[in-house]
Short mmCIF file of C-alpha atoms and ligand atoms in Angstrom, two decimals:
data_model
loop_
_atom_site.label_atom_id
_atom_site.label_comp_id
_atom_site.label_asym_id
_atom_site.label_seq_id
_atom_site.Cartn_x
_atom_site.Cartn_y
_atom_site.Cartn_z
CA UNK A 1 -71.07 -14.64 10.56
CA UNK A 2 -73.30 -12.92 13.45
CA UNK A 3 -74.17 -9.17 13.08
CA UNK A 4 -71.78 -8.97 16.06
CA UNK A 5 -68.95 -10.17 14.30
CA UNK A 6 -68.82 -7.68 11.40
CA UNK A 7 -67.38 -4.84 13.47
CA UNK A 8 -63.85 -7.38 14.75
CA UNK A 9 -61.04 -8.63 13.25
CA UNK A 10 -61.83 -12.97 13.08
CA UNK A 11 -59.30 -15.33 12.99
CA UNK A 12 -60.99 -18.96 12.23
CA UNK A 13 -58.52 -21.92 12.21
CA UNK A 14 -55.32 -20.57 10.83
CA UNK A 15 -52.01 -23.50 9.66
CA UNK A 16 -48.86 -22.50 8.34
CA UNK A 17 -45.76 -24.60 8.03
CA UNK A 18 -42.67 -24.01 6.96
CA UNK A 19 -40.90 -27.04 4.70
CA UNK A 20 -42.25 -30.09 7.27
CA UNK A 21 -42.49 -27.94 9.88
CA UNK A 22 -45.69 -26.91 11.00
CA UNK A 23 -45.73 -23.41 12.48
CA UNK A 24 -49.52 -22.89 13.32
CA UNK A 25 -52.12 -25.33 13.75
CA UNK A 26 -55.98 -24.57 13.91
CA UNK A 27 -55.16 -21.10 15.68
CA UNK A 28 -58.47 -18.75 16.23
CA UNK A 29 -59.26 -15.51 18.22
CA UNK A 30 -61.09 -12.37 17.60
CA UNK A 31 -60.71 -9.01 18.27
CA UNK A 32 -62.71 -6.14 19.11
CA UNK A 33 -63.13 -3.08 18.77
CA UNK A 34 -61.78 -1.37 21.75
CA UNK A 35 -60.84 -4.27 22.82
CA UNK A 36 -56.71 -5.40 23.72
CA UNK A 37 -55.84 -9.09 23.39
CA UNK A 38 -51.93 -10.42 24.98
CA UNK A 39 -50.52 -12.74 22.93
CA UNK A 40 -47.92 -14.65 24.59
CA UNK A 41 -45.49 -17.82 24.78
CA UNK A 42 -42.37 -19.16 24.16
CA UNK A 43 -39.72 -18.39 21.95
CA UNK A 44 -40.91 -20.08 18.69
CA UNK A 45 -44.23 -20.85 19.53
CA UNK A 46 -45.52 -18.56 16.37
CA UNK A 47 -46.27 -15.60 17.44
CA UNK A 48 -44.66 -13.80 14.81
CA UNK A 49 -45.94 -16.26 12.15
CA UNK A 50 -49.29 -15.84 13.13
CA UNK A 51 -49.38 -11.59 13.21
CA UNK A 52 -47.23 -12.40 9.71
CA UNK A 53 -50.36 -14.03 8.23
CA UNK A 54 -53.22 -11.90 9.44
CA UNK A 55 -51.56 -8.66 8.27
CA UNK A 56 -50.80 -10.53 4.64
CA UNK A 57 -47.33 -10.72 4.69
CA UNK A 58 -47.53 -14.53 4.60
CA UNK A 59 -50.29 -16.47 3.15
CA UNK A 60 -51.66 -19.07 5.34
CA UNK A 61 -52.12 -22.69 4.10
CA UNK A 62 -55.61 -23.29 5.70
CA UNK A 63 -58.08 -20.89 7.69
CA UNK A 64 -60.03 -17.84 7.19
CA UNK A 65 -59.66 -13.98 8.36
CA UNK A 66 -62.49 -11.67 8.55
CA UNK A 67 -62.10 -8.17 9.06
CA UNK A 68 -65.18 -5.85 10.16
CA UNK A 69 -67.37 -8.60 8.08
CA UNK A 70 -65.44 -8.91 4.93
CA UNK A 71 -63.09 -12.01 4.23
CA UNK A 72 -59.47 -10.50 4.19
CA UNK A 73 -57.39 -14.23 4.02
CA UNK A 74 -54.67 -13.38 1.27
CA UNK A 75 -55.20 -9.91 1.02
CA UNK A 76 -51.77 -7.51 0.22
CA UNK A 77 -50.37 -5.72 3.62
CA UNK A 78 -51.00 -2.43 2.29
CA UNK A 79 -54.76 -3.11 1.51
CA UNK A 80 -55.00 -4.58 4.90
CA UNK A 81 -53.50 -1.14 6.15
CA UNK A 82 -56.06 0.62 3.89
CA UNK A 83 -59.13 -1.32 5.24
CA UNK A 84 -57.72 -0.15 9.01
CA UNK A 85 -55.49 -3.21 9.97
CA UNK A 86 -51.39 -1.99 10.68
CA UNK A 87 -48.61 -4.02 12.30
CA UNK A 88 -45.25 -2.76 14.26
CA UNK A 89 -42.59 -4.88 13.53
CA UNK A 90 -40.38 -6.42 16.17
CA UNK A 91 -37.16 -4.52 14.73
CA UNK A 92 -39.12 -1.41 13.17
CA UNK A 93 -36.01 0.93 11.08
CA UNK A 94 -37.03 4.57 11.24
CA UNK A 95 -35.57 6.98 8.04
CA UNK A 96 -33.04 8.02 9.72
CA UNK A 97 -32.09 11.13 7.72
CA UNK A 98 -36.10 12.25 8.34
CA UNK A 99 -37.13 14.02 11.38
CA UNK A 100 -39.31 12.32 13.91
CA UNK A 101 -42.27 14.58 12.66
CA UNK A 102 -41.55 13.35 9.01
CA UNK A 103 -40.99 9.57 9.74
CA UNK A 104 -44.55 9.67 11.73
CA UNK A 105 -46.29 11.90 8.55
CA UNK A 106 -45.42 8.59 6.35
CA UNK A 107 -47.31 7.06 8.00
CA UNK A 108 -50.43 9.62 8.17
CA UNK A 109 -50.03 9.85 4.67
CA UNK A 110 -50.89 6.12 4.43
CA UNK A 111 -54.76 6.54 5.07
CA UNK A 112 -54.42 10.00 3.36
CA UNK A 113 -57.80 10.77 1.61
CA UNK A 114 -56.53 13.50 -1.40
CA UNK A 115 -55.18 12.07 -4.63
CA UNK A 116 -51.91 12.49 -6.76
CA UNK A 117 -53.42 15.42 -9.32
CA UNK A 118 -54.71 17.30 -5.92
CA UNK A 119 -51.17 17.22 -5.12
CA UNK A 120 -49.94 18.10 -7.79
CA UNK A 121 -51.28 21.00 -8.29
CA UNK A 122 -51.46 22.16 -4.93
CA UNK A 123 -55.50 22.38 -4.34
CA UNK A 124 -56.71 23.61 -1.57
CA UNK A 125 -57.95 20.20 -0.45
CA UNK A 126 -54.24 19.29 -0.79
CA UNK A 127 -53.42 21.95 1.80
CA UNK A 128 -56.03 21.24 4.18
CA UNK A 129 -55.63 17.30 4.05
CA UNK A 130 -51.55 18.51 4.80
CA UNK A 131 -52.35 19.54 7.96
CA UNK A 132 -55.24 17.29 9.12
CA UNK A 133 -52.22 14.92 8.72
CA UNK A 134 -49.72 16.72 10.13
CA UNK A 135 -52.10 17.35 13.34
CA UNK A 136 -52.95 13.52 13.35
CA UNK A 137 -49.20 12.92 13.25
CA UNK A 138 -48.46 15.57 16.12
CA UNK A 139 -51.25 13.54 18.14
CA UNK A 140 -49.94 10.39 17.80
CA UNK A 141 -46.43 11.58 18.83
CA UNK A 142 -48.19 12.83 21.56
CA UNK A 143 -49.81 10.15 22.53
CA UNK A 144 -46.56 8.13 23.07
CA UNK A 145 -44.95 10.90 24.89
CA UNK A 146 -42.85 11.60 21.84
CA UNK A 147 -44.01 14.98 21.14
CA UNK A 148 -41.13 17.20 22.27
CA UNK A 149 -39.03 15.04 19.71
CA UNK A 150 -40.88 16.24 16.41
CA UNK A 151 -37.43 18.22 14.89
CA UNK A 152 -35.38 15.87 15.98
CA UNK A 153 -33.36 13.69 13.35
CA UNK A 154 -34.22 10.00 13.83
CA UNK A 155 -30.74 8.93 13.81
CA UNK A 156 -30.23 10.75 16.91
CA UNK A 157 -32.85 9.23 19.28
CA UNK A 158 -32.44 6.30 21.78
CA UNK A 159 -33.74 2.47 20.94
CA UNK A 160 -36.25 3.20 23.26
CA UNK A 161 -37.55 6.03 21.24
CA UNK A 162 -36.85 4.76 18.15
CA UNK A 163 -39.45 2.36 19.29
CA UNK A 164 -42.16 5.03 20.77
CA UNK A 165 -41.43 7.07 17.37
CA UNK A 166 -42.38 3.69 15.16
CA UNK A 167 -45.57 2.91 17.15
CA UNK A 168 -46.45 6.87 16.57
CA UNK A 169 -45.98 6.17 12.92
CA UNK A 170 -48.59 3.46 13.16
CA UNK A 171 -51.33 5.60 15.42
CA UNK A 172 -51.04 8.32 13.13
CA UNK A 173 -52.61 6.08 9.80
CA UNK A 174 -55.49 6.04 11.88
CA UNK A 175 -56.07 2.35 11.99
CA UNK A 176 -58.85 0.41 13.52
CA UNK A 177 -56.89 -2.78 14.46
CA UNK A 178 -53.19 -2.79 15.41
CA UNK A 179 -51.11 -5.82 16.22
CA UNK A 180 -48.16 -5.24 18.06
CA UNK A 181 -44.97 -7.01 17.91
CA UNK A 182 -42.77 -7.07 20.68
CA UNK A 183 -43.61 -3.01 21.29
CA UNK A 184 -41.86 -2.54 25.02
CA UNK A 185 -38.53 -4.10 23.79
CA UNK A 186 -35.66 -2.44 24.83
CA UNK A 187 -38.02 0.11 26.65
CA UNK A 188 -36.83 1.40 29.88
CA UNK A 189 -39.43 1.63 32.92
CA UNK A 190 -40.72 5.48 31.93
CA UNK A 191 -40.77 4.58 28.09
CA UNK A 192 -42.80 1.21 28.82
CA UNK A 193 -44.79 3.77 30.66
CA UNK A 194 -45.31 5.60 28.25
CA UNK A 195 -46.13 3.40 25.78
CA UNK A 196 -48.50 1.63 28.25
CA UNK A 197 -50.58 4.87 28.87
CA UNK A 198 -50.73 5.55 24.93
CA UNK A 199 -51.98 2.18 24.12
CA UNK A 200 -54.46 2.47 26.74
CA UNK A 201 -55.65 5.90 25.20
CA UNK A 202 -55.77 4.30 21.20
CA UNK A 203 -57.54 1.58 22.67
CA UNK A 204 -60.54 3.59 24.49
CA UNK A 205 -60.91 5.47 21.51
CA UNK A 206 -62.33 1.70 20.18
CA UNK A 207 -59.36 0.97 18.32
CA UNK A 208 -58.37 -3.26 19.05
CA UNK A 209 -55.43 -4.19 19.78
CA UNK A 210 -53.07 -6.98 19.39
CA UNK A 211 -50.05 -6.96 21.51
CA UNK A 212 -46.91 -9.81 21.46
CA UNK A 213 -45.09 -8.97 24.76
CA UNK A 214 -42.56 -10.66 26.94
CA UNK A 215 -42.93 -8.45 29.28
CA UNK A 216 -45.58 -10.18 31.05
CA UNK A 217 -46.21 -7.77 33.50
CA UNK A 218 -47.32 -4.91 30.89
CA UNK A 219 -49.48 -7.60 29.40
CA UNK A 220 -51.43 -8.89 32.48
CA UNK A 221 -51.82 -5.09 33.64
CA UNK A 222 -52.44 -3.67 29.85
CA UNK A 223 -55.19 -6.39 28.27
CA UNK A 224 -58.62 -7.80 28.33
CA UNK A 225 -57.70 -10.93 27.28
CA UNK A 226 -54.14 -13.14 26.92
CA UNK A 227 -54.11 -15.68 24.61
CA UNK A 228 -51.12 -18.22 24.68
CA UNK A 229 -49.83 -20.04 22.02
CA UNK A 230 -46.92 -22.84 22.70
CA UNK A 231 -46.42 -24.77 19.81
CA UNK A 232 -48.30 -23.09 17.40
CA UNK A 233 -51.42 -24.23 19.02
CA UNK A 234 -53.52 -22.22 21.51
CA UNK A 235 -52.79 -23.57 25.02
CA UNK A 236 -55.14 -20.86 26.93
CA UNK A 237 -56.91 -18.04 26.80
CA UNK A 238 -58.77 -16.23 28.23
CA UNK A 239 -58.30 -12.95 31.18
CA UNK A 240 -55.17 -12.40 32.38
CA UNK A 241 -56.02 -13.60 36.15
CA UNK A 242 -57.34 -16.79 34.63
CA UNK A 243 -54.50 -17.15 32.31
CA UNK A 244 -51.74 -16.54 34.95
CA UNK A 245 -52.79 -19.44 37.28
CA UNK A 246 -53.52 -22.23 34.24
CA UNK A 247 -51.93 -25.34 34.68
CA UNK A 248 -50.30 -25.17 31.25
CA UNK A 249 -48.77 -21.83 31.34
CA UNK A 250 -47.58 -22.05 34.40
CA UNK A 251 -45.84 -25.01 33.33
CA UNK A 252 -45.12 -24.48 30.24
CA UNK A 253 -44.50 -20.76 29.95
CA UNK A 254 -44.62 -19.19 33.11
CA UNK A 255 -42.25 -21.43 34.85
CA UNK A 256 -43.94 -20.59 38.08
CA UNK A 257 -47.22 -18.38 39.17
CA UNK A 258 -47.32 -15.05 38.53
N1 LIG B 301 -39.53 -18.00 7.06
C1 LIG B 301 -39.36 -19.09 7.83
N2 LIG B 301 -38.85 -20.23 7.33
C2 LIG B 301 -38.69 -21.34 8.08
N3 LIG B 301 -39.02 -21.40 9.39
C3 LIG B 301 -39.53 -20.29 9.95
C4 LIG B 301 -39.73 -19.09 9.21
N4 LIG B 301 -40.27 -18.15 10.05
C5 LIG B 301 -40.39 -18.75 11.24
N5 LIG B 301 -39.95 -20.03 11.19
C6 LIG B 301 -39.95 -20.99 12.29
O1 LIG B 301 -41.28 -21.00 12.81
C7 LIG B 301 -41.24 -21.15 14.22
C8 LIG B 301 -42.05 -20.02 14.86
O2 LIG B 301 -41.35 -18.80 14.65
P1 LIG B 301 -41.96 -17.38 15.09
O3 LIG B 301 -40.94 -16.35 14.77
O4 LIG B 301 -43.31 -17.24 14.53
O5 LIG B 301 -42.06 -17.60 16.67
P2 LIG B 301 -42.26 -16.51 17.82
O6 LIG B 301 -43.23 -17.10 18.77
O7 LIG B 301 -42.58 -15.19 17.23
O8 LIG B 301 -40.80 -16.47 18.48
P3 LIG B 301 -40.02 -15.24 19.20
O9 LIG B 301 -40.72 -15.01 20.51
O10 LIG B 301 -38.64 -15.81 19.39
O11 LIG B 301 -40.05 -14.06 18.27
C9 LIG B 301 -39.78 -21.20 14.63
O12 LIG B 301 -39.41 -22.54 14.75
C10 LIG B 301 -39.09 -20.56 13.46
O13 LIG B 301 -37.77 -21.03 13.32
#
């Protein structure tokens, strides 16, 4: 591995199947910091599958993942999430009895630096590391154009917030990497906005991002680089103007240019 590689997230040759059914086959990219990467294609093509294994919530069956220089293949989501790497999910369920302010603060308390017995016992540190998190969960709410909603009870917001609200909770553990799955669904045109212009903010402060989108129009304006997948395999990749006009996605994906 180069000295330039230690700072990414690398994804070398990554298979899963399913039963006989293989899913992925040979699939690599990288990521950088600061750096945001489209992944598109078909319904099916592994998209899922493929953010599934590189956060650890599937082990793959062949391939390697380095993250900022240290092999991370089969390592537990939630050391993934403490080394910096967090996922949305497509259909991400808020606590729905919490306010917005306390769903996001779950997940600032993720990356949270002051122990149980601190806690307990209500140190000092505890109190100042309570509102370092509560400011860092007040930014990323923010940041998504969320932050009028704080009080409000989760059950009460729109999908479309609901959605905002669950990409604040990620922001807010302060992560280095974040891959994105599916983040403008059920968005209206403000909220994908929105979400656009906070993603675009994480990103220049040199967090890499990952982002599965349909909506092809946020990707080509949003990312440095699309890769496609179609059949579990890589098809192209490469910047969005290239990617729009090849042969193959416009064929197979894209139905007709862009
Ligand atoms: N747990 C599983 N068991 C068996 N097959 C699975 C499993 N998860 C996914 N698959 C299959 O793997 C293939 C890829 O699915 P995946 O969800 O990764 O695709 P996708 O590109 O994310 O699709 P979409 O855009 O519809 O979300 C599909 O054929 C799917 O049915």
């Amino acid at each position: 591995m180069s000295g330039d590689e230690r700072g990414g997230l690398t994804v070398a040759r990554l298979s899963r199947s399913f039963g006989g059914l293989q899913v992925l086959r040979d699939v690599s990219f990288r990521l950088n910091p600061g750096q945001v990467v489209g992944l598109i294609g078909p319904n099916g093509a592994g998209k899922s599958t493929l953010i599934n294994c590189v956060t650890g919530a599937l082990t793959p069956d062949g391939g390697d993942i380095w993250l900022n220089g240290a092999w991370a293949t089969g390592r537990s989501p939630d050391a993934l999430c403490r080394s910096g790497l967090s996922r949305t999910f497509q259909h991400a369920r808020l606590l729905e009895e919490l306010t917005v302010l306390d769903n996001v603060l779950v997940g600032a308390h993720v990356r949270g630096r002051v122990g149980l017995v601190s806690a307990a016992l209500r140190l000092p540190s505890h109190r100042r590391e309570e509102i370092r998190l509560h400011e860092c969960a007040m930014h990323a709410l923010d940041l998504v154009g969320c932050g009028h909603l704080a009080d409000t009870p989760a059950h009460a917001l729109t999908t479309g917030q609901q959605r905002l609200v669950s990409v604040a909770r990620v922001l807010a553990s302060d992560p280095r990497f974040v891959l994105l799955d599916e983040p403008a669904a059920g968005l209206d045109d403000t909220e994908t906005g929105a979400l656009a212009d906070a993603l675009r903010q994480v990103a220049a402060g040199d967090v890499g991002l990952l982002i599965i989108e349909h909506h092809l129009e946020l990707i080509m304006e949003l990312c440095d680089e699309v890769l496609v997948l179609a059949g579990g395999g890589v098809v192209a990749s490469g910047p969005p103007a290239v990617v729009r006009s090849h042969p193959a996605v416009v064929d197979a994906y894209l139905g007709t240019p862009a």
